[in-house]
């Protein structure tokens, strides 16, 4: 193949045709009514902020899974009036000299705990021999709550913690465990959010070399995110939104908001460099890049709303919150940003033209290095493609062995009371004590005793507690302690073995309905449900997104390429997560990947990857329509967008990477997955694989069957 010819500068030629597109008209309105547009956003931000503060948040974690054994067990608990229907807190006690000398103080403390709101029952370690370790140094009291952990007010849990801690003395250590305590412990400071904002400022400053120019995209994003957070608080009173949603939406909104504003603003700078007046440059930028942002944002929202198809409780609320955030950032980029450019346009123009003159004097052409990179890839498209794809497949390979689950207190920082309680219980009673299975037998007392006896003889079971009858005597509860820790693969195997092999035999022998439930089994049910529904979710998201790209680019190969490459970047991110968090690379404690993160990361990354795909390919398509020279169009598209895609990707990477500063393992996994996916997408895929594939496709990249072209409606990105 001949080397591609040298190319002209990548700056788009100034256009003399009037701008008549809808996004250009919207920009014109925002410019002419700049004060109204700005005050509109200020009013929206003030209204939702004050409204959310007055209403307060009503976040709820809903991990119910209708149709699973664990959910059926919970429903039976509630229906038959069992105290076991509520979650529990363990008050763990330790004294190296023995617990006998502290009985009076501990009993007095437990009596006070039992009188607290939210407490249904308290069982003393001195009343049950099994609640004290064999050497008598470690024991635990069980505090049964009157509901699920997420339903009990946090202040009630805090009262239990404070009251229990009053029994601690020089010789007696008191720690508390349980999901309710984990949720009530003090949350970390907003380090991640602040780090993300600072990093965005630094990168924007380096990119534009001007404080005003750097501030415009960031101000747009902050207005959008502030409005979205207030709306999400209000929406929590209508929809089930999890309490971990705000930090996720904050950083995702910041990254997406800066990303969208940056894509438009960069096109605005190109128009200024080409000699267009600021007002016309704004309208042209919105008519071109604004359309790109709109379609890219629609793709993100489609991907997020695809999570609704999974039917997974709080995850649907997270998807709705993120979709609302993306919608708000789109609105800010299309309305607030043009208004800000009307205020600062002259000042930005002087800086841009001065910078362009300096570059011209030094012989530096805009996009020169990116054009050279594209030319190098075009000379050897197949080797470039093979090396990049093989590297990403190697990084993706560990994801094939990904094990889904949930972090527990064993993953908490060692300074927390929940981690100390977890370690003490494992030391005194074995690793499986922290993740017991709750087995229900719906039958008479004899059936409950038979179930207990059979379970105690199963391989992988360390012990089975006594059969506890419900209030109406129709239900017996047996607590089963595995020999392995809650996150161990052996515990997962035990849950499946009990349900598939042991329970059917017990039901035939006793005539009772037997269910395996509890938090550990519920976590496994959640992971299994995600795995089963994932193909449908992927099909919905990929199908709808590909259809949208087909409408925009009038091509069959472009959507297929985009879908495959997006899946490749996501699999690479999941592979990196598996290596770090499941296999313990870089000193991280090994454990399962949070069960809902793969689908959440898939939705977010698939949508965000489409941002860069639409931005790059639309620029290539614009050059193709203008010149009909495919190789030239690929080079000019990368030269025009390489710098801004890299800068936008860098902002996303540092914003999402800021999650790694969180003490929460789930947020750390989330941040690493998103950061790796964006890094792979912005550098490897957009700068190497896409130019190589488009060069190999040639003119076939824009092929669409005639019959399909007549059937599809026409949707153009270019005005």
Coordinates of N, CA, C and O in Angstrom, one line a residue, residues 193-350:
X193 N -14.4 13.2 45.4 CA -15.0 14.2 44.6 C -14.1 15.4 44.5 O -13.9 16.0 43.4
X194 N -13.4 15.8 45.6 CA -12.5 17.0 45.5 C -11.3 16.7 44.6 O -10.9 17.6 43.8
X195 N -10.8 15.5 44.7 CA -9.6 15.1 43.9 C -10.0 15.2 42.4 O -9.2 15.6 41.5
X196 N -11.2 14.7 42.1 CA -11.7 14.7 40.7 C -11.8 16.1 40.1 O -11.4 16.4 39.0
X197 N -12.4 17.0 40.9 CA -12.5 18.4 40.5 C -11.2 19.1 40.3 O -10.9 19.7 39.3
X198 N -10.2 18.9 41.2 CA -8.9 19.5 41.1 C -8.2 18.9 39.8 O -7.6 19.7 39.1
X199 N -8.3 17.6 39.6 CA -7.6 17.0 38.5 C -8.2 17.6 37.2 O -7.5 17.8 36.2
X200 N -9.5 17.8 37.1 CA -10.2 18.3 35.9 C -9.7 19.7 35.6 O -9.4 20.1 34.5
X201 N -9.5 20.5 36.7 CA -9.1 21.9 36.5 C -7.6 21.9 35.9 O -7.3 22.6 35.0
X202 N -6.8 21.0 36.5 CA -5.4 21.0 36.0 C -5.3 20.6 34.6 O -4.6 21.2 33.8
X203 N -6.0 19.5 34.2 CA -6.0 19.1 32.8 C -6.5 20.1 31.8 O -6.0 20.3 30.7
X204 N -7.7 20.7 32.2 CA -8.2 21.7 31.3 C -7.3 22.9 31.2 O -7.2 23.5 30.1
X205 N -6.6 23.3 32.3 CA -5.7 24.4 32.2 C -4.5 24.1 31.3 O -4.1 24.9 30.5
X206 N -4.0 22.9 31.4 CA -2.9 22.5 30.5 C -3.3 22.4 29.0 O -2.6 22.7 28.1
X207 N -4.6 22.0 28.8 CA -5.1 21.9 27.4 C -5.3 23.2 26.8 O -4.9 23.4 25.6
X208 N -5.8 24.2 27.5 CA -6.2 25.5 26.9 C -5.2 26.6 27.2 O -5.2 27.6 26.6
X209 N -4.5 26.4 28.3 CA -3.5 27.5 28.7 C -4.2 28.8 29.1 O -3.6 29.8 29.1
X210 N -5.4 28.7 29.5 CA -6.2 29.9 29.9 C -7.1 29.5 31.0 O -7.9 28.5 30.9
X211 N -7.1 30.3 32.0 CA -8.0 30.1 33.2 C -9.5 30.2 32.8 O -10.3 29.4 33.2
X212 N -9.8 31.2 32.0 CA -11.2 31.4 31.6 C -11.6 30.2 30.7 O -12.7 29.7 30.9
X213 N -10.8 29.9 29.7 CA -11.2 28.8 28.8 C -11.3 27.5 29.6 O -12.2 26.7 29.3
X214 N -10.5 27.2 30.6 CA -10.6 26.0 31.3 C -11.8 26.0 32.2 O -12.4 25.0 32.5
X215 N -12.2 27.2 32.7 CA -13.3 27.3 33.6 C -14.7 27.1 33.0 O -15.6 26.6 33.6
X216 N -14.8 27.4 31.7 CA -16.1 27.4 31.1 C -16.7 25.9 31.1 O -17.8 25.7 31.5
X217 N -15.9 24.9 30.6 CA -16.5 23.5 30.6 C -16.7 23.1 32.1 O -17.7 22.4 32.3
X218 N -15.8 23.5 33.0 CA -16.0 23.0 34.4 C -17.2 23.6 35.0 O -17.9 22.9 35.8
X219 N -17.4 24.9 34.8 CA -18.6 25.6 35.4 C -19.9 24.9 34.8 O -20.8 24.7 35.6
X220 N -19.9 24.6 33.6 CA -21.0 24.0 33.0 C -21.3 22.6 33.6 O -22.5 22.3 34.0
X221 N -20.2 21.8 33.9 CA -20.4 20.5 34.5 C -20.9 20.6 35.9 O -21.8 19.9 36.4
X222 N -20.3 21.6 36.7 CA -20.7 21.7 38.1 C -22.2 22.2 38.2 O -22.9 21.7 39.1
X223 N -22.6 23.1 37.4 CA -24.1 23.4 37.4 C -24.9 22.2 37.1 O -26.0 22.0 37.8
X224 N -24.5 21.4 36.1 CA -25.3 20.2 35.8 C -25.4 19.2 36.9 O -26.4 18.7 37.3
X225 N -24.2 19.0 37.5 CA -24.1 17.9 38.5 C -24.8 18.4 39.8 O -25.6 17.6 40.4
X226 N -24.7 19.7 40.1 CA -25.4 20.2 41.3 C -26.9 20.1 41.2 O -27.6 19.7 42.1
X227 N -27.4 20.4 40.0 CA -28.9 20.3 39.7 C -29.3 18.8 39.8 O -30.3 18.5 40.3
X228 N -28.5 17.9 39.2 CA -28.8 16.5 39.1 C -28.9 15.9 40.5 O -29.8 15.1 40.8
X229 N -27.9 16.3 41.4 CA -27.9 15.7 42.7 C -29.1 16.1 43.5 O -29.7 15.3 44.2
X230 N -29.6 17.3 43.4 CA -30.8 17.8 44.0 C -32.0 17.0 43.5 O -32.9 16.6 44.3
X231 N -32.1 16.8 42.2 CA -33.2 16.1 41.6 C -33.2 14.6 42.1 O -34.3 14.1 42.3
X232 N -32.1 14.1 42.2 CA -32.0 12.7 42.7 C -32.5 12.5 44.1 O -33.2 11.6 44.4
X233 N -32.2 13.5 44.9 CA -32.7 13.5 46.3 C -34.2 13.5 46.3 O -34.9 12.7 47.0
X234 N -34.8 14.4 45.5 CA -36.2 14.5 45.4 C -36.8 13.2 44.8 O -37.8 12.7 45.3
X235 N -36.1 12.6 43.8 CA -36.6 11.4 43.2 C -36.6 10.2 44.1 O -37.3 9.2 44.0
X236 N -35.7 10.2 45.2 CA -35.6 9.1 46.1 C -36.9 8.9 46.9 O -37.1 7.9 47.5
X237 N -37.8 10.0 46.9 CA -39.1 9.8 47.6 C -40.1 9.1 46.7 O -41.1 8.7 47.2
X238 N -39.8 9.0 45.4 CA -40.7 8.3 44.5 C -40.1 6.9 44.0 O -40.9 6.0 44.0
X239 N -38.8 6.9 43.8 CA -38.2 5.6 43.3 C -37.3 5.1 44.4 O -36.9 5.8 45.3
X240 N -37.0 3.8 44.3 CA -36.0 3.1 45.2 C -34.6 3.4 44.7 O -34.2 2.8 43.7
X241 N -33.9 4.3 45.4 CA -32.6 4.7 45.1 C -31.6 4.3 46.2 O -31.9 4.7 47.4
X242 N -30.6 3.6 45.9 CA -29.7 3.1 47.0 C -28.8 4.3 47.6 O -28.6 5.3 46.9
X243 N -28.4 4.1 48.8 CA -27.6 5.1 49.5 C -26.2 5.3 48.9 O -25.6 6.3 49.3
X244 N -25.7 4.4 48.1 CA -24.4 4.6 47.5 C -24.5 5.3 46.2 O -23.5 5.5 45.5
X245 N -25.7 5.8 45.8 CA -25.9 6.4 44.5 C -25.2 7.8 44.4 O -24.6 8.1 43.4
X246 N -25.3 8.7 45.5 CA -24.7 10.0 45.3 C -23.3 10.1 44.9 O -22.9 10.9 44.0
X247 N -22.3 9.4 45.6 CA -20.9 9.5 45.1 C -20.7 9.0 43.7 O -19.9 9.6 43.0
X248 N -21.5 8.0 43.3 CA -21.3 7.5 41.9 C -21.8 8.6 40.9 O -21.2 8.9 40.0
X249 N -23.0 9.1 41.2 CA -23.6 10.1 40.3 C -22.7 11.4 40.3 O -22.6 12.1 39.3
X250 N -22.1 11.7 41.4 CA -21.3 12.9 41.5 C -20.1 12.8 40.6 O -19.9 13.7 39.7
X251 N -19.4 11.7 40.6 CA -18.2 11.6 39.8 C -18.5 11.3 38.4 O -17.9 11.8 37.4
X252 N -19.5 10.5 38.1 CA -19.9 10.2 36.8 C -20.4 11.4 36.1 O -20.1 11.8 34.9
X253 N -21.3 12.2 36.8 CA -21.8 13.5 36.3 C -20.7 14.5 36.0 O -20.7 15.2 35.0
X254 N -19.7 14.5 36.9 CA -18.6 15.5 36.7 C -17.8 15.1 35.4 O -17.5 15.9 34.6
X255 N -17.5 13.8 35.3 CA -16.7 13.3 34.2 C -17.5 13.5 32.9 O -16.9 14.1 31.9
X256 N -18.8 13.1 32.8 CA -19.6 13.3 31.6 C -19.8 14.7 31.3 O -19.8 15.2 30.1
X257 N -20.1 15.5 32.3 CA -20.4 17.0 32.1 C -19.2 17.7 31.5 O -19.3 18.5 30.5
X258 N -18.0 17.5 32.1 CA -16.8 18.1 31.5 C -16.6 17.6 30.1 O -16.2 18.3 29.2
X259 N -16.8 16.3 29.9 CA -16.6 15.6 28.6 C -17.4 16.3 27.5 O -16.9 16.7 26.5
X260 N -18.7 16.4 27.8 CA -19.6 17.0 26.8 C -19.3 18.4 26.5 O -19.3 18.9 25.4
X261 N -19.1 19.2 27.6 CA -18.8 20.6 27.4 C -17.5 20.8 26.6 O -17.3 21.7 25.8
X262 N -16.5 19.9 26.9 CA -15.2 20.0 26.3 C -15.3 19.7 24.8 O -14.7 20.4 24.0
X263 N -16.1 18.7 24.4 CA -16.2 18.4 23.0 C -16.8 19.6 22.2 O -16.3 19.9 21.1
X264 N -17.8 20.2 22.8 CA -18.4 21.4 22.1 C -17.4 22.6 22.1 O -17.2 23.2 21.1
X265 N -16.8 22.8 23.3 CA -15.9 23.9 23.4 C -14.7 23.8 22.5 O -14.2 24.8 21.9
X266 N -14.2 22.6 22.3 CA -13.0 22.4 21.4 C -13.4 22.7 20.0 O -12.6 23.3 19.2
X267 N -14.5 22.3 19.6 CA -15.0 22.6 18.2 C -15.1 24.1 18.1 O -14.8 24.7 17.0
X268 N -15.6 24.8 19.1 CA -15.7 26.3 19.1 C -14.4 26.9 18.9 O -14.2 27.9 18.1
X269 N -13.3 26.4 19.6 CA -12.0 26.9 19.4 C -11.5 26.7 18.0 O -10.8 27.6 17.4
X270 N -11.8 25.6 17.4 CA -11.4 25.4 16.0 C -12.0 26.4 15.1 O -11.4 26.9 14.1
X271 N -13.3 26.7 15.3 CA -14.0 27.7 14.5 C -13.3 29.1 14.6 O -13.2 29.8 13.7
X272 N -13.0 29.4 15.9 CA -12.3 30.7 16.1 C -11.0 30.8 15.4 O -10.6 31.8 14.8
X273 N -10.2 29.7 15.4 CA -8.9 29.6 14.8 C -9.1 29.8 13.3 O -8.2 30.4 12.6
X274 N -10.2 29.3 12.7 CA -10.5 29.4 11.3 C -11.0 30.8 10.9 O -11.2 31.1 9.7
X275 N -11.1 31.7 11.9 CA -11.4 33.1 11.6 C -12.9 33.5 11.7 O -13.3 34.5 11.3
X276 N -13.7 32.6 12.3 CA -15.1 32.8 12.5 C -15.3 33.7 13.7 O -14.6 33.5 14.7
X277 N -16.3 34.6 13.6 CA -16.6 35.4 14.8 C -17.2 34.6 15.9 O -17.8 33.5 15.7
X278 N -17.0 35.1 17.2 CA -17.4 34.2 18.3 C -18.9 33.8 18.3 O -19.2 32.6 18.6
X279 N -19.8 34.7 18.0 CA -21.2 34.3 17.9 C -21.5 33.2 16.9 O -22.2 32.2 17.2
X280 N -20.9 33.4 15.7 CA -21.1 32.4 14.6 C -20.4 31.1 15.0 O -20.8 30.0 14.7
X281 N -19.2 31.2 15.7 CA -18.4 30.0 16.1 C -19.2 29.2 17.1 O -19.2 27.9 17.0
X282 N -20.0 29.9 18.0 CA -20.8 29.1 18.9 C -21.9 28.4 18.2 O -22.1 27.2 18.5
X283 N -22.6 29.0 17.3 CA -23.6 28.3 16.6 C -23.1 27.2 15.7 O -23.7 26.1 15.7
X284 N -22.0 27.4 15.1 CA -21.4 26.3 14.2 C -21.0 25.1 15.1 O -21.2 24.0 14.8
X285 N -20.4 25.5 16.3 CA -19.9 24.4 17.2 C -21.1 23.6 17.7 O -21.1 22.3 17.8
X286 N -22.2 24.3 18.0 CA -23.4 23.5 18.5 C -24.0 22.7 17.4 O -24.6 21.6 17.7
X287 N -24.0 23.3 16.2 CA -24.7 22.5 15.1 C -23.9 21.3 14.8 O -24.4 20.3 14.3
X288 N -22.6 21.3 15.0 CA -21.7 20.1 14.7 C -21.5 19.3 16.0 O -22.1 18.2 16.1
X289 N -20.7 19.8 16.9 CA -20.4 19.0 18.1 C -21.6 18.8 19.0 O -21.8 17.9 19.7
X290 N -22.6 19.8 19.0 CA -23.8 19.7 19.8 C -24.6 18.5 19.4 O -25.2 17.8 20.3
X291 N -24.7 18.3 18.1 CA -25.4 17.1 17.6 C -24.8 15.8 18.1 O -25.4 14.9 18.5
X292 N -23.4 15.8 18.0 CA -22.7 14.7 18.5 C -23.0 14.4 20.0 O -23.2 13.3 20.4
X293 N -22.9 15.5 20.8 CA -23.2 15.3 22.2 C -24.6 14.8 22.5 O -24.9 13.9 23.3
X294 N -25.6 15.3 21.7 CA -27.0 14.9 21.9 C -27.1 13.4 21.6 O -27.7 12.6 22.4
X295 N -26.6 12.9 20.4 CA -26.7 11.5 20.1 C -25.9 10.6 21.0 O -26.3 9.5 21.4
X296 N -24.7 11.1 21.4 CA -23.9 10.3 22.4 C -24.6 10.2 23.7 O -24.6 9.1 24.3
X297 N -25.2 11.3 24.2 CA -25.9 11.3 25.4 C -27.1 10.4 25.4 O -27.4 9.6 26.3
X298 N -27.8 10.4 24.2 CA -29.0 9.4 24.1 C -28.5 8.0 24.2 O -29.2 7.1 24.8
X299 N -27.3 7.7 23.7 CA -26.8 6.3 23.7 C -26.5 6.0 25.2 O -26.7 4.8 25.6
X300 N -25.9 6.9 25.9 CA -25.6 6.6 27.3 C -26.9 6.3 28.1 O -27.0 5.4 28.9
X301 N -27.9 7.1 27.8 CA -29.2 7.0 28.5 C -29.8 5.6 28.2 O -30.4 4.9 29.0
X302 N -29.8 5.3 26.9 CA -30.3 4.0 26.5 C -29.6 2.8 27.2 O -30.2 1.9 27.7
X303 N -28.2 2.9 27.3 CA -27.5 1.9 28.0 C -27.8 1.8 29.5 O -28.0 0.7 30.0
X304 N -28.0 3.0 30.1 CA -28.3 3.0 31.5 C -29.8 2.4 31.8 O -30.0 1.6 32.7
X305 N -30.7 2.8 30.9 CA -32.1 2.4 31.1 C -32.2 0.9 30.8 O -33.1 0.2 31.2
X306 N -31.2 0.4 30.1 CA -31.2 -1.1 29.8 C -31.1 -1.9 31.1 O -31.5 -3.0 31.2
X307 N -30.5 -1.2 32.2 CA -30.4 -1.9 33.5 C -31.8 -2.2 34.1 O -32.0 -3.1 34.9
X308 N -32.8 -1.4 33.6 CA -34.2 -1.6 34.1 C -34.6 -3.0 33.7 O -35.4 -3.7 34.4
X309 N -34.1 -3.5 32.6 CA -34.5 -4.8 32.1 C -34.1 -6.0 33.0 O -34.6 -7.1 33.0
X310 N -33.1 -5.7 33.9 CA -32.6 -6.7 34.8 C -33.5 -6.9 35.9 O -33.5 -8.0 36.6
X311 N -34.3 -5.9 36.3 CA -35.2 -6.0 37.4 C -34.6 -6.2 38.7 O -35.1 -7.0 39.5
X312 N -33.5 -5.5 39.0 CA -32.7 -5.7 40.2 C -32.9 -4.6 41.2 O -31.9 -3.8 41.4
X313 N -34.0 -4.4 41.8 CA -34.2 -3.5 42.9 C -33.5 -2.2 42.8 O -33.8 -1.3 41.9
X314 N -32.6 -1.9 43.8 CA -31.9 -0.6 43.9 C -31.1 -0.3 42.6 O -30.9 0.9 42.3
X315 N -30.7 -1.3 41.9 CA -29.9 -1.1 40.7 C -30.7 -0.3 39.6 O -30.2 0.5 38.9
X316 N -32.0 -0.5 39.6 CA -32.9 0.3 38.7 C -32.9 1.7 39.1 O -32.9 2.6 38.3
X317 N -32.9 2.0 40.4 CA -32.8 3.4 40.9 C -31.5 4.0 40.6 O -31.5 5.2 40.2
X318 N -30.4 3.3 40.7 CA -29.1 3.8 40.3 C -29.1 4.2 38.8 O -28.6 5.3 38.4
X319 N -29.7 3.3 38.0 CA -29.7 3.6 36.5 C -30.5 4.8 36.2 O -30.1 5.7 35.4
X320 N -31.7 5.0 36.9 CA -32.5 6.1 36.7 C -31.8 7.4 37.1 O -31.9 8.4 36.4
X321 N -31.1 7.3 38.2 CA -30.4 8.5 38.7 C -29.2 8.9 37.8 O -29.0 10.1 37.5
X322 N -28.5 7.9 37.3 CA -27.4 8.2 36.3 C -28.0 8.8 35.0 O -27.4 9.7 34.4
X323 N -29.1 8.2 34.6 CA -29.7 8.7 33.3 C -30.2 10.1 33.5 O -30.0 10.9 32.6
X324 N -30.7 10.4 34.6 CA -31.1 11.8 34.9 C -29.9 12.7 35.0 O -30.0 13.9 34.5
X325 N -28.8 12.3 35.5 CA -27.6 13.1 35.5 C -27.1 13.3 34.1 O -26.7 14.5 33.8
X326 N -27.0 12.3 33.3 CA -26.6 12.5 31.9 C -27.5 13.5 31.2 O -27.0 14.3 30.4
X327 N -28.8 13.3 31.4 CA -29.8 14.2 30.7 C -29.5 15.7 31.1 O -29.6 16.6 30.3
X328 N -29.2 15.9 32.4 CA -29.0 17.2 32.9 C -27.7 17.8 32.3 O -27.7 19.0 32.0
X329 N -26.7 17.0 32.2 CA -25.4 17.5 31.6 C -25.6 17.8 30.2 O -25.0 18.8 29.7
X330 N -26.4 17.0 29.5 CA -26.7 17.4 28.1 C -27.3 18.7 28.0 O -27.0 19.6 27.1
X331 N -28.4 18.9 28.8 CA -29.1 20.2 28.8 C -28.1 21.4 29.1 O -28.2 22.4 28.5
X332 N -27.2 21.2 30.1 CA -26.3 22.3 30.4 C -25.3 22.6 29.3 O -25.0 23.7 29.0
X333 N -24.9 21.5 28.6 CA -24.0 21.7 27.5 C -24.6 22.4 26.3 O -24.0 23.2 25.6
X334 N -25.9 22.2 26.1 CA -26.6 22.7 24.9 C -27.2 24.1 25.2 O -27.5 24.8 24.3
X335 N -27.4 24.5 26.5 CA -28.1 25.8 26.8 C -27.1 26.7 27.6 O -26.9 27.8 27.2
X336 N -26.6 26.2 28.7 CA -25.8 27.0 29.6 C -24.4 27.3 28.9 O -23.9 28.5 29.0
X337 N -23.8 26.3 28.3 CA -22.5 26.6 27.7 C -22.5 27.7 26.6 O -21.7 28.6 26.6
X338 N -23.5 27.7 25.7 CA -23.5 28.8 24.7 C -23.7 30.2 25.4 O -23.1 31.2 25.0
X339 N -24.5 30.2 26.5 CA -24.6 31.5 27.2 C -23.3 31.9 27.8 O -23.0 33.1 27.8
X340 N -22.5 31.0 28.4 CA -21.2 31.3 29.0 C -20.3 31.8 27.9 O -19.5 32.7 28.1
X341 N -20.3 31.2 26.7 CA -19.5 31.6 25.6 C -19.9 33.0 25.1 O -19.0 33.7 24.6
X342 N -21.1 33.4 25.2 CA -21.5 34.7 24.9 C -20.9 35.7 25.8 O -20.6 36.9 25.4
X343 N -20.8 35.4 27.1 CA -20.2 36.3 28.1 C -18.7 36.4 27.9 O -18.1 37.5 28.0
X344 N -18.0 35.3 27.6 CA -16.5 35.3 27.6 C -16.0 35.1 26.2 O -14.7 34.9 26.0
X345 N -16.8 35.2 25.1 CA -16.4 34.9 23.8 C -15.2 35.8 23.3 O -14.2 35.2 22.7
X346 N -15.3 37.1 23.5 CA -14.3 38.0 23.0 C -12.9 37.7 23.7 O -11.9 37.7 23.0
X347 N -13.0 37.4 25.0 CA -11.8 37.2 25.7 C -11.1 35.9 25.3 O -9.9 35.8 25.1
X348 N -12.0 34.9 25.1 CA -11.4 33.6 24.6 C -10.9 33.7 23.2 O -9.9 33.1 22.9
X349 N -11.6 34.5 22.4 CA -11.1 34.6 21.0 C -9.7 35.3 20.9 O -8.8 34.8 20.2
X350 N -9.5 36.3 21.8 CA -8.1 36.9 21.8 C -7.1 35.9 22.2 O -6.0 35.8 21.6

